[in-house]
Coordinates of N, CA and C in Angstrom, one line a residue:
M1 N -177.0 39.3 -7.8 CA -177.5 39.7 -6.5 C -176.3 39.9 -5.6
G2 N -175.3 39.0 -5.7 CA -174.1 39.2 -4.9 C -174.2 38.3 -3.6
K3 N -173.1 38.3 -2.9 CA -173.0 37.5 -1.7 C -173.8 38.2 -0.6
R4 N -174.3 37.3 0.3 CA -175.1 37.8 1.5 C -174.4 37.3 2.7
Y5 N -174.4 38.1 3.7 CA -173.9 37.8 5.1 C -175.0 37.4 6.0
Y6 N -174.9 36.3 6.7 CA -175.9 35.9 7.6 C -175.3 36.0 9.0
C7 N -176.0 36.7 9.9 CA -175.6 36.8 11.3 C -176.3 35.8 12.1
D8 N -175.6 34.9 12.7 CA -176.2 33.8 13.6 C -176.9 34.4 14.8
Y9 N -176.3 35.4 15.4 CA -176.8 36.0 16.6 C -178.2 36.7 16.4
C10 N -178.2 37.5 15.3 CA -179.4 38.3 15.0 C -180.5 37.5 14.1
D11 N -180.0 36.4 13.5 CA -180.9 35.7 12.6 C -181.4 36.5 11.5
R12 N -180.5 37.2 10.8 CA -180.9 38.0 9.7 C -179.7 38.0 8.7
S13 N -180.0 38.3 7.5 CA -179.0 38.4 6.4 C -179.1 39.8 5.7
F14 N -177.9 40.1 5.1 CA -177.9 41.4 4.4 C -176.8 41.3 3.4
Q15 N -176.7 42.2 2.4 CA -175.7 42.2 1.4 C -174.3 42.3 2.0
D16 N -173.5 41.5 1.6 CA -172.1 41.4 2.2 C -171.2 42.4 1.6
N17 N -170.9 43.4 2.2 CA -169.8 44.3 1.9 C -169.2 44.9 3.2
M18 N -168.1 45.5 3.1 CA -167.4 46.0 4.3 C -168.2 47.0 5.1
H19 N -168.9 47.9 4.4 CA -169.7 48.9 5.1 C -170.8 48.3 5.8
N20 N -171.6 47.5 5.2 CA -172.8 46.9 5.8 C -172.4 46.0 7.0
R21 N -171.4 45.2 6.8 CA -171.0 44.3 7.8 C -170.5 45.0 9.0
K22 N -169.7 46.1 8.8 CA -169.2 46.9 9.9 C -170.3 47.6 10.7
K23 N -171.2 48.1 9.9 CA -172.4 48.8 10.5 C -173.2 47.8 11.4
H24 N -173.4 46.6 10.8 CA -174.2 45.6 11.6 C -173.5 45.2 12.9
L25 N -172.2 44.8 12.7 CA -171.4 44.3 13.9 C -171.2 45.3 15.0
N26 N -171.3 46.6 14.6 CA -171.2 47.6 15.7 C -172.5 48.1 16.2
G27 N -173.6 47.6 15.6 CA -174.9 48.1 16.0 C -175.4 47.6 17.4
V28 N -176.3 48.3 18.0 CA -176.8 48.0 19.3 C -177.6 46.7 19.3
Q29 N -178.4 46.5 18.2 CA -179.2 45.3 18.1 C -178.3 44.0 18.1
H30 N -177.2 44.1 17.3 CA -176.3 43.0 17.2 C -175.7 42.7 18.6
H31 N -175.2 43.7 19.3 CA -174.6 43.6 20.6 C -175.6 42.9 21.6
R32 N -176.8 43.4 21.5 CA -177.9 42.8 22.4 C -178.1 41.3 22.1
A33 N -178.2 41.0 20.8 CA -178.5 39.6 20.4 C -177.3 38.8 20.8
K34 N -176.1 39.3 20.6 CA -174.9 38.5 21.0 C -174.8 38.3 22.5
K35 N -175.2 39.3 23.3 CA -175.2 39.1 24.7 C -176.2 38.1 25.2
A36 N -177.4 38.2 24.5 CA -178.5 37.2 24.9 C -178.0 35.8 24.5
W37 N -177.3 35.6 23.4 CA -176.8 34.3 23.0 C -175.9 33.8 24.0
F38 N -174.9 34.5 24.5 CA -173.9 34.0 25.4 C -174.5 33.9 26.8
D39 N -175.5 34.7 27.2 CA -176.2 34.6 28.5 C -176.9 33.2 28.6
R40 N -177.3 32.6 27.5 CA -177.9 31.3 27.6 C -177.0 30.3 28.1
F41 N -175.7 30.5 28.0 CA -174.7 29.5 28.5 C -174.1 29.8 29.8
K42 N -174.6 30.8 30.5 CA -174.1 31.1 31.8 C -174.5 30.1 32.8
D43 N -173.6 29.8 33.8 CA -174.0 28.9 34.9 C -174.9 29.6 35.9
T44 N -175.6 28.9 36.7 CA -176.6 29.4 37.6 C -176.0 30.4 38.6
S45 N -174.8 30.1 39.1 CA -174.2 31.0 40.1 C -173.9 32.3 39.5
A46 N -173.5 32.4 38.2 CA -173.3 33.7 37.6 C -174.6 34.5 37.4
I47 N -175.6 33.8 37.0 CA -176.9 34.4 36.9 C -177.4 34.9 38.2
L48 N -177.3 34.1 39.3 CA -177.7 34.6 40.6 C -176.9 35.8 41.0
Q49 N -175.7 35.8 40.8 CA -174.8 37.0 41.2 C -175.3 38.2 40.4
D50 N -175.5 38.1 39.1 CA -176.0 39.2 38.3 C -177.3 39.7 38.8
E51 N -178.2 38.8 39.0 CA -179.6 39.2 39.4 C -179.6 39.9 40.8
Q52 N -178.8 39.4 41.7 CA -178.7 40.0 43.0 C -178.1 41.4 43.0
A53 N -177.3 41.7 42.0 CA -176.6 43.0 41.9 C -177.6 44.0 41.4
K54 N -178.6 43.6 40.6 CA -179.6 44.5 40.0 C -180.7 44.9 41.0
K55 N -181.3 46.1 40.8 CA -182.4 46.5 41.6 C -183.7 45.9 40.9
P56 N -184.8 45.7 41.6 CA -186.0 45.2 41.0 C -186.6 46.2 40.0
C57 N -187.2 45.7 39.0 CA -187.8 46.5 38.0 C -189.2 46.9 38.5
R58 N -189.5 48.2 38.6 CA -190.8 48.6 39.2 C -191.9 48.3 38.2
Q59 N -191.7 48.6 36.9 CA -192.7 48.4 35.9 C -193.1 46.9 35.9
F60 N -192.1 46.0 36.0 CA -192.4 44.6 35.9 C -193.1 44.1 37.2
L61 N -192.8 44.7 38.3 CA -193.5 44.4 39.6 C -194.9 44.8 39.6
F62 N -195.2 46.0 39.0 CA -196.6 46.5 39.1 C -197.4 46.0 38.0
K63 N -196.9 46.0 36.7 CA -197.7 45.6 35.6 C -197.6 44.1 35.2
G64 N -196.5 43.5 35.6 CA -196.2 42.1 35.2 C -195.5 41.9 33.9
Y65 N -195.2 43.1 33.3 CA -194.4 43.0 32.0 C -193.5 44.3 32.0
C66 N -192.5 44.3 31.1 CA -191.6 45.4 31.0 C -191.4 45.7 29.5
D67 N -191.4 46.9 29.1 CA -191.3 47.3 27.7 C -189.9 46.9 27.2
F68 N -188.9 46.8 28.1 CA -187.5 46.5 27.6 C -187.2 45.0 27.5
G69 N -188.1 44.2 28.2 CA -187.9 42.8 28.1 C -186.6 42.3 28.7
P70 N -185.9 41.4 28.0 CA -184.7 40.9 28.5 C -183.5 41.9 28.5
N71 N -183.7 43.0 27.8 CA -182.7 44.0 27.7 C -182.8 45.0 28.9
C72 N -183.7 44.9 29.8 CA -183.9 45.8 30.9 C -182.7 45.7 31.8
R73 N -182.3 46.8 32.3 CA -181.1 46.8 33.2 C -181.5 46.5 34.7
F74 N -182.8 46.3 34.9 CA -183.3 46.0 36.3 C -183.7 44.5 36.3
S75 N -183.8 43.9 37.5 CA -184.1 42.5 37.6 C -185.6 42.3 37.5
H76 N -186.0 41.2 36.8 CA -187.4 40.8 36.6 C -187.7 39.6 37.4
M77 N -186.8 39.3 38.4 CA -187.0 38.1 39.2 C -187.7 38.5 40.5
T78 N -188.7 37.7 40.9 CA -189.3 37.9 42.2 C -188.5 37.3 43.3
E79 N -188.8 37.6 44.5 CA -188.1 37.0 45.7 C -188.1 35.5 45.6
E80 N -189.3 34.9 45.2 CA -189.4 33.5 45.1 C -188.5 32.9 44.0
D81 N -188.4 33.6 42.9 CA -187.5 33.2 41.8 C -186.1 33.2 42.3
L82 N -185.7 34.2 43.0 CA -184.3 34.3 43.5 C -184.0 33.2 44.5
A83 N -185.0 32.9 45.4 CA -184.8 31.8 46.4 C -184.7 30.5 45.6
N84 N -185.5 30.2 44.6 CA -185.3 29.0 43.8 C -184.0 28.9 43.1
L85 N -183.5 30.0 42.6 CA -182.2 30.1 41.9 C -181.1 29.8 42.9
K86 N -181.2 30.4 44.1 CA -180.2 30.2 45.1 C -180.2 28.8 45.6
R87 N -181.3 28.1 45.7 CA -181.4 26.7 46.0 C -180.7 25.9 45.0
R88 N -181.0 26.2 43.7 CA -180.3 25.4 42.6 C -178.8 25.6 42.7
V89 N -178.3 26.8 42.9 CA -176.9 27.0 43.0 C -176.3 26.2 44.2
D90 N -177.0 26.2 45.3 CA -176.5 25.4 46.5 C -176.5 23.9 46.2
D91 N -177.5 23.4 45.5 CA -177.5 22.0 45.1 C -176.4 21.7 44.2
E92 N -176.1 22.6 43.2 CA -175.0 22.3 42.2 C -173.7 22.3 43.0
R93 N -173.5 23.3 43.9 CA -172.2 23.3 44.6 C -172.1 22.1 45.5
Q94 N -173.2 21.6 46.1 CA -173.1 20.4 46.9 C -172.7 19.2 46.0
R95 N -173.4 19.1 44.9 CA -173.0 18.0 44.0 C -171.6 18.1 43.5
G96 N -171.2 19.3 43.2 CA -169.8 19.5 42.7 C -168.8 19.2 43.8
Q97 N -169.0 19.5 45.0 CA -168.1 19.2 46.1 C -168.1 17.7 46.3
N98 N -169.2 17.0 46.2 CA -169.3 15.6 46.4 C -168.4 14.9 45.3
C99 N -168.6 15.4 44.1 CA -167.8 14.8 43.0 C -166.3 15.1 43.2
D100 N -166.0 16.3 43.6 CA -164.6 16.6 43.8 C -164.0 15.8 44.9
D101 N -164.7 15.6 46.0 CA -164.2 14.8 47.1 C -164.0 13.4 46.7
R102 N -164.9 12.9 45.9 CA -164.8 11.5 45.5 C -163.6 11.3 44.5
V103 N -163.4 12.2 43.6 CA -162.3 12.2 42.7 C -161.0 12.3 43.5
L104 N -161.0 13.2 44.4 CA -159.7 13.4 45.2 C -159.5 12.2 46.1
S105 N -160.5 11.6 46.6 CA -160.3 10.4 47.4 C -159.8 9.2 46.6
E106 N -160.4 9.1 45.4 CA -160.0 8.0 44.5 C -158.6 8.1 44.0
R107 N -158.3 9.3 43.5 CA -157.0 9.5 43.0 C -156.4 10.9 43.4
S108 N -155.3 10.8 44.0 CA -154.7 12.0 44.4 C -153.4 12.2 43.6
I109 N -152.8 13.3 43.7 CA -151.6 13.5 42.9 C -150.4 12.7 43.5
E110 N -150.4 12.5 44.8 CA -149.3 11.7 45.4 C -149.4 10.2 44.9
D111 N -150.7 9.7 44.9 CA -150.8 8.3 44.4 C -150.4 8.2 42.9
W112 N -150.7 9.2 42.1 CA -150.3 9.1 40.7 C -148.8 9.2 40.6
L113 N -148.2 10.1 41.4 CA -146.7 10.2 41.3 C -146.0 9.0 41.8
S114 N -146.6 8.3 42.8 CA -145.9 7.1 43.3 C -146.1 6.0 42.3
R115 N -147.2 5.9 41.6 CA -147.4 4.8 40.6 C -146.5 5.1 39.4
R116 N -146.3 6.4 39.1 CA -145.5 6.8 37.9 C -144.0 6.4 38.3
E117 N -143.6 6.7 39.5 CA -142.2 6.4 39.9 C -142.0 4.9 39.9
K118 N -142.9 4.1 40.3 CA -142.8 2.6 40.3 C -142.7 2.2 38.8
R119 N -143.5 2.7 38.0 CA -143.4 2.3 36.5 C -142.1 2.7 36.0
Q120 N -141.6 3.9 36.3 CA -140.4 4.3 35.7 C -139.2 3.5 36.2
M121 N -139.3 3.1 37.5 CA -138.2 2.2 38.1 C -138.2 0.9 37.4
A122 N -139.4 0.3 37.1 CA -139.5 -1.0 36.5 C -139.0 -0.9 35.0
L123 N -139.3 0.2 34.3 CA -138.8 0.3 33.0 C -137.3 0.5 33.0
D124 N -136.8 1.3 34.0 CA -135.3 1.5 34.1 C -134.6 0.2 34.3
S125 N -135.2 -0.7 35.2 CA -134.5 -1.9 35.5 C -134.5 -2.9 34.3
K126 N -135.6 -2.9 33.6 CA -135.7 -3.7 32.4 C -134.7 -3.2 31.3
E127 N -134.6 -1.9 31.2 CA -133.6 -1.3 30.2 C -132.2 -1.6 30.6
E128 N -131.9 -1.5 31.9 CA -130.5 -1.8 32.4 C -130.2 -3.3 32.1
A129 N -131.1 -4.2 32.4 CA -130.9 -5.6 32.1 C -130.7 -5.8 30.6
R130 N -131.5 -5.1 29.8 CA -131.3 -5.3 28.3 C -129.9 -4.7 27.9
N131 N -129.5 -3.6 28.5 CA -128.3 -3.0 28.1 C -127.1 -3.9 28.5
E132 N -127.2 -4.5 29.7 CA -126.1 -5.4 30.1 C -126.0 -6.6 29.2
E133 N -127.2 -7.2 28.7 CA -127.1 -8.2 27.8 C -126.5 -7.8 26.5
D134 N -126.9 -6.6 26.0 CA -126.4 -6.0 24.8 C -124.9 -5.9 24.8
T135 N -124.4 -5.4 25.9 CA -122.9 -5.1 26.0 C -122.2 -6.4 26.1
E136 N -122.7 -7.4 26.8 CA -122.0 -8.7 26.9 C -122.0 -9.4 25.6
D137 N -123.1 -9.5 24.8 CA -123.1 -10.3 23.6 C -122.6 -9.5 22.4
A138 N -122.8 -8.3 22.3 CA -122.4 -7.5 21.1 C -120.9 -7.2 21.2
H139 N -120.3 -7.1 20.0 CA -118.9 -6.7 19.9 C -118.8 -5.3 19.5
V140 N -119.9 -4.6 19.4 CA -119.9 -3.2 18.9 C -119.9 -2.3 20.1
E141 N -119.1 -1.3 20.1 CA -119.1 -0.4 21.2 C -120.1 0.7 21.0
I142 N -121.0 0.9 21.9 CA -122.1 1.9 21.8 C -121.8 3.0 22.8
P143 N -121.8 4.2 22.4 CA -121.6 5.3 23.4 C -122.6 5.3 24.5
P144 N -122.2 5.4 25.7 CA -123.1 5.3 26.9 C -124.1 6.5 26.9
Q145 N -123.8 7.6 26.3 CA -124.7 8.7 26.2 C -125.9 8.4 25.4
L146 N -125.7 7.6 24.4 CA -126.8 7.2 23.5 C -127.8 6.3 24.2
L147 N -127.3 5.5 25.0 CA -128.2 4.5 25.7 C -129.0 5.2 26.8
S148 N -128.5 6.4 27.3 CA -129.2 7.1 28.4 C -130.4 7.9 27.9
I149 N -130.6 8.0 26.6 CA -131.7 8.8 26.0 C -132.9 7.9 25.8
P150 N -134.0 8.3 26.5 CA -135.2 7.4 26.3 C -135.9 7.6 25.0
D151 N -136.6 6.6 24.5 CA -137.4 6.6 23.3 C -136.5 7.0 22.1
L152 N -135.5 6.2 21.9 CA -134.7 6.4 20.7 C -135.4 5.9 19.5
P153 N -135.2 6.5 18.3 CA -135.8 5.9 17.1 C -135.1 4.6 16.8
P154 N -135.8 3.7 16.0 CA -135.2 2.4 15.7 C -133.8 2.5 15.0
S155 N -133.6 3.5 14.3 CA -132.3 3.6 13.5 C -131.1 3.8 14.5
L156 N -131.4 4.3 15.7 CA -130.3 4.6 16.6 C -130.2 3.5 17.8
L157 N -131.1 2.6 17.8 CA -131.1 1.5 18.8 C -129.9 0.6 18.5
P158 N -129.4 0.0 19.5 CA -128.3 -1.0 19.3 C -128.8 -2.2 18.6
P159 N -127.9 -3.0 18.0 CA -128.4 -4.2 17.3 C -129.0 -5.2 18.3
P160 N -129.8 -6.2 17.7 CA -130.5 -7.2 18.6 C -129.5 -8.0 19.4
P161 N -129.9 -8.4 20.7 CA -128.9 -8.9 21.6 C -128.3 -10.3 21.2
P162 N -129.0 -11.3 20.6 CA -128.3 -12.6 20.5 C -126.9 -12.5 19.8
L163 N -126.9 -12.1 18.5 CA -125.7 -12.1 17.8 C -125.6 -10.8 17.0
G164 N -126.6 -9.9 17.1 CA -126.5 -8.7 16.3 C -127.0 -9.0 14.9
W165 N -126.8 -8.1 14.0 CA -127.1 -8.3 12.6 C -126.0 -9.0 12.0
R166 N -126.2 -10.1 11.2 CA -125.2 -10.8 10.5 C -124.8 -10.1 9.2
V167 N -123.6 -9.7 9.2 CA -123.1 -9.0 8.0 C -121.9 -9.8 7.5
T168 N -121.9 -10.3 6.3 CA -120.8 -10.9 5.7 C -120.1 -10.0 4.7
M169 N -118.8 -10.0 4.7 CA -118.1 -9.1 3.9 C -118.0 -9.5 2.5
D170 N -118.2 -10.7 2.2 CA -118.2 -11.2 0.8 C -119.5 -11.2 0.1
T171 N -120.4 -10.4 0.6 CA -121.7 -10.3 -0.1 C -121.6 -9.4 -1.3
E172 N -122.2 -9.9 -2.4 CA -122.2 -9.2 -3.6 C -123.5 -8.5 -3.8
W173 N -123.5 -7.2 -4.1 CA -124.7 -6.4 -4.2 C -125.0 -6.3 -5.7
G174 N -126.3 -6.4 -6.1 CA -126.6 -6.1 -7.4 C -126.9 -7.3 -8.2

């Protein structure tokens, strides 16, 4: 029977070959189904803007239904529906502004930068103290450029401060 291609947007399957798939993906039905799928995820402000830009559908107003259904290029919303949608958009904006104001009042960029600078200064002072101890106790000269690089891998870090690594020259290997 061969492989079959299933289109999630159209909820149908057909024999999978290049010709059939290309014909389906370029078809009007597929484009409409895909648009309907993505329209489900639109926010209410985008829906309101789209509906306000459309003219009212006469057939829907007079008969209560339209032959084109959701694919109609005219609006099927009544004045009451538009007013409700506008109210929902205003409520969402109000909630969004309240959340944004609260987040901005709780944490601003300046606060974050000042805390970051304080942390960085504390880390720098600790690192300087450790470097002073290392240079006093160790007999190994470490290039200063190496110590100025943050987050060195362990293999490039200087030896431990008290006495360094003990290495005896008369150690026999093997």
